[in-house]
Amino acid sequence: MKYFSLNDKNHKVNFETAVLNSLGPKKGLYFPQEIKKLPQQFFEQISSLTPTQIAQKAIGPYVEDEIPPAELSKIIENTLDFDFPVKAVEDRVGVLELFHGPTLAFKDVGARFMAGSLGYFIKKGNLPGLTVLVATSGDTGGAVARGFLKVKGIEVVILYPKGKVSEIQEKQLTTLGENITALEVDGPFDTCQNMVKTAFLDPEIRQHKKLTSANSINVARWLPQMFYYFLAYRQLKHKDQKLAFSVPSGNFGNICAGLLAKEMGLPIDHFVAANNENNVVTRFLQTQKYEPTASVQTISNAMDVGDPSNFIRILELFSNNFEDLKKNLSSYSVSDSQTKQAVKEVFENTGYLLDPHGAVGYLGLKEFLKTHKDHYGIFLETAHPVKFLETIEAVIEKKIPLPPEIENLKHQEKKAVQISDYEDLKNFLLK
Ligand SMILES: *Cc1c(COP(=O)(O)O)cnc(C)c1O
């Protein structure tokens, strides 16, 4: 499969190059040249296939023989090494739980698939080692660290803001060792991100190290997110009902992968992009004007994005046709107080515990279902509620028990290198 750059449609590369480079010239995002429909028969038989078989069928056309089928199958099996259950929450409302991976957040899938693909290309081409350099405000770093742990030829360096990530998140970043190093930065997240950007442009560093990023713009992190929707559909008993999926959205990579699955023939009638107060897309669907803003801080902080990088891919999926887009996608925006209220009410009425991101997804879905009486809706739970322990416990006025893997983490020793400015980072990378 060829991928073109959304900045320059004549610039085309194969899957391997798109994965190794992350971005095209002038920071253009890569997009597959062709989206093929899967045969009807595949969807009719989907419940009899294993998750690995389904995922391989879905992503196969985007990888082709650049990764041989047996290798691809191994990468997928390792990626999907946990459950993705759909559970009933209320009448006409189900939840797809994406938090059963090692860091309890849905980013585990994209990070693992990207690590597997990069690891394969490095081994095959005998390429010199790569350094994955990431700045994190919380979840991304943990998922990337875990996904790339022990992958040969790849060193991972993660910058995180001192005192600004939760205790659990910090332990997930700083206790792995091996090929993972955490740098604790004396400054806010923006400082971490700026240091990373500066390093990517620094000729002295580029001479010594091949750097790559691991955020959701990379096709190997973006595409495997379509697996969730196929695996959810596989579990549904009544496959003939009209389906709507509500996706808590920040950078819009996850929902864009869902829309791609729909274009490939997966029978989902409609998508809801659920936003917190960072609602540039909600406003776009009302006014047709795309007006990015600085992000505002909310309790669903993984979605605090003012200018979502993957939205341009969604526009491309619908050939920039606004009417077509609106037929497939709605968007609602909710406040922190509505989010807390939903966590409280759903817990009291059903016993189901939402995290703040899932609660935004739930509210978006409920809004959609008000005017669409014959749909069955599924919202995505993108993180385990214990990752937002303080917020959730304050809302439900109860203690939540920790899962054993988190309890164990608490007893492990933190190892981080303290840095305070760009020179420190540079010295570390050139050492
Ligand atoms: C990253 C993240 C999101 C947003 O996903 P996008 O693909 O960036 O839209 C939502 N919830 C959680 C918990 C996340 O970590």
mmCIF file of C-alpha atoms and ligand atoms in Angstrom, residues 104-107 138-140 169 216 221-222 225 247-256 274-275 300-305 308-310 355-358 380-384 387-388, ligand 1:
data_model
loop_
_atom_site.group_PDB
_atom_site.id
_atom_site.type_symbol
_atom_site.label_atom_id
_atom_site.label_comp_id
_atom_site.label_asym_id
_atom_site.label_seq_id
_atom_site.Cartn_x
_atom_site.Cartn_y
_atom_site.Cartn_z
ATOM 1 C CA LEU A 104 -4.807 0.387 31.761
ATOM 2 C CA ALA A 105 -5.329 2.795 28.856
ATOM 3 C CA PHE A 106 -6.360 2.199 25.251
ATOM 4 C CA LYS A 107 -3.070 3.564 23.906
ATOM 5 C CA GLY A 138 0.588 11.194 31.532
ATOM 6 C CA ASP A 139 -0.789 8.252 29.571
ATOM 7 C CA THR A 140 1.159 8.241 26.307
ATOM 8 C CA GLN A 169 1.543 7.235 35.937
ATOM 9 C CA SER A 216 -0.654 9.063 17.115
ATOM 10 C CA ARG A 221 -0.085 3.790 15.963
ATOM 11 C CA TRP A 222 -3.164 5.145 14.230
ATOM 12 C CA GLN A 225 -7.053 1.357 16.605
ATOM 13 C CA VAL A 247 -15.671 7.992 21.141
ATOM 14 C CA PRO A 248 -14.118 10.301 23.760
ATOM 15 C CA SER A 249 -11.825 12.326 21.528
ATOM 16 C CA GLY A 250 -8.697 14.426 21.949
ATOM 17 C CA ASN A 251 -6.342 14.133 19.008
ATOM 18 C CA PHE A 252 -9.070 12.256 17.043
ATOM 19 C CA GLY A 253 -6.850 9.284 16.137
ATOM 20 C CA ASN A 254 -9.116 6.681 17.684
ATOM 21 C CA ILE A 255 -12.367 7.911 16.135
ATOM 22 C CA CYS A 256 -10.652 8.393 12.778
ATOM 23 C CA ALA A 274 -17.524 13.216 22.440
ATOM 24 C CA ASN A 275 -15.579 16.288 23.538
ATOM 25 C CA SER A 300 -10.641 14.329 31.238
ATOM 26 C CA ASN A 301 -7.141 15.643 30.589
ATOM 27 C CA ALA A 302 -6.059 13.202 27.858
ATOM 28 C CA MET A 303 -8.590 15.040 25.687
ATOM 29 C CA ASP A 304 -7.356 18.563 26.375
ATOM 30 C CA VAL A 305 -6.401 19.294 22.792
ATOM 31 C CA PRO A 308 -6.513 17.821 17.036
ATOM 32 C CA SER A 309 -3.827 16.534 14.695
ATOM 33 C CA ASN A 310 -5.842 13.685 13.161
ATOM 34 C CA ASP A 355 -13.629 7.231 34.334
ATOM 35 C CA PRO A 356 -13.855 10.923 33.314
ATOM 36 C CA HIS A 357 -13.081 10.152 29.636
ATOM 37 C CA GLY A 358 -15.637 7.353 29.430
ATOM 38 C CA LEU A 380 -15.721 3.621 24.602
ATOM 39 C CA GLU A 381 -14.124 3.441 28.042
ATOM 40 C CA THR A 382 -10.582 4.568 27.211
ATOM 41 C CA ALA A 383 -8.979 4.361 30.673
ATOM 42 C CA HIS A 384 -9.515 2.469 33.920
ATOM 43 C CA LYS A 387 -6.060 6.086 36.879
ATOM 44 C CA PHE A 388 -8.135 9.057 38.041
HETATM 45 C C1 LIG B 1 -5.448 9.599 24.361
HETATM 46 C C2 LIG B 1 -6.725 9.420 25.104
HETATM 47 C C3 LIG B 1 -7.977 9.807 24.565
HETATM 48 C C4 LIG B 1 -8.106 10.537 23.239
HETATM 49 O O1 LIG B 1 -7.825 9.719 22.138
HETATM 50 P P1 LIG B 1 -7.523 10.392 20.709
HETATM 51 O O2 LIG B 1 -7.207 9.259 19.805
HETATM 52 O O3 LIG B 1 -6.356 11.307 20.923
HETATM 53 O O4 LIG B 1 -8.744 11.139 20.304
HETATM 54 C C5 LIG B 1 -9.130 9.542 25.289
HETATM 55 N N1 LIG B 1 -9.068 8.944 26.493
HETATM 56 C C6 LIG B 1 -7.892 8.570 27.058
HETATM 57 C C7 LIG B 1 -7.905 7.948 28.396
HETATM 58 C C8 LIG B 1 -6.680 8.777 26.377
HETATM 59 O O5 LIG B 1 -5.531 8.412 26.961
#
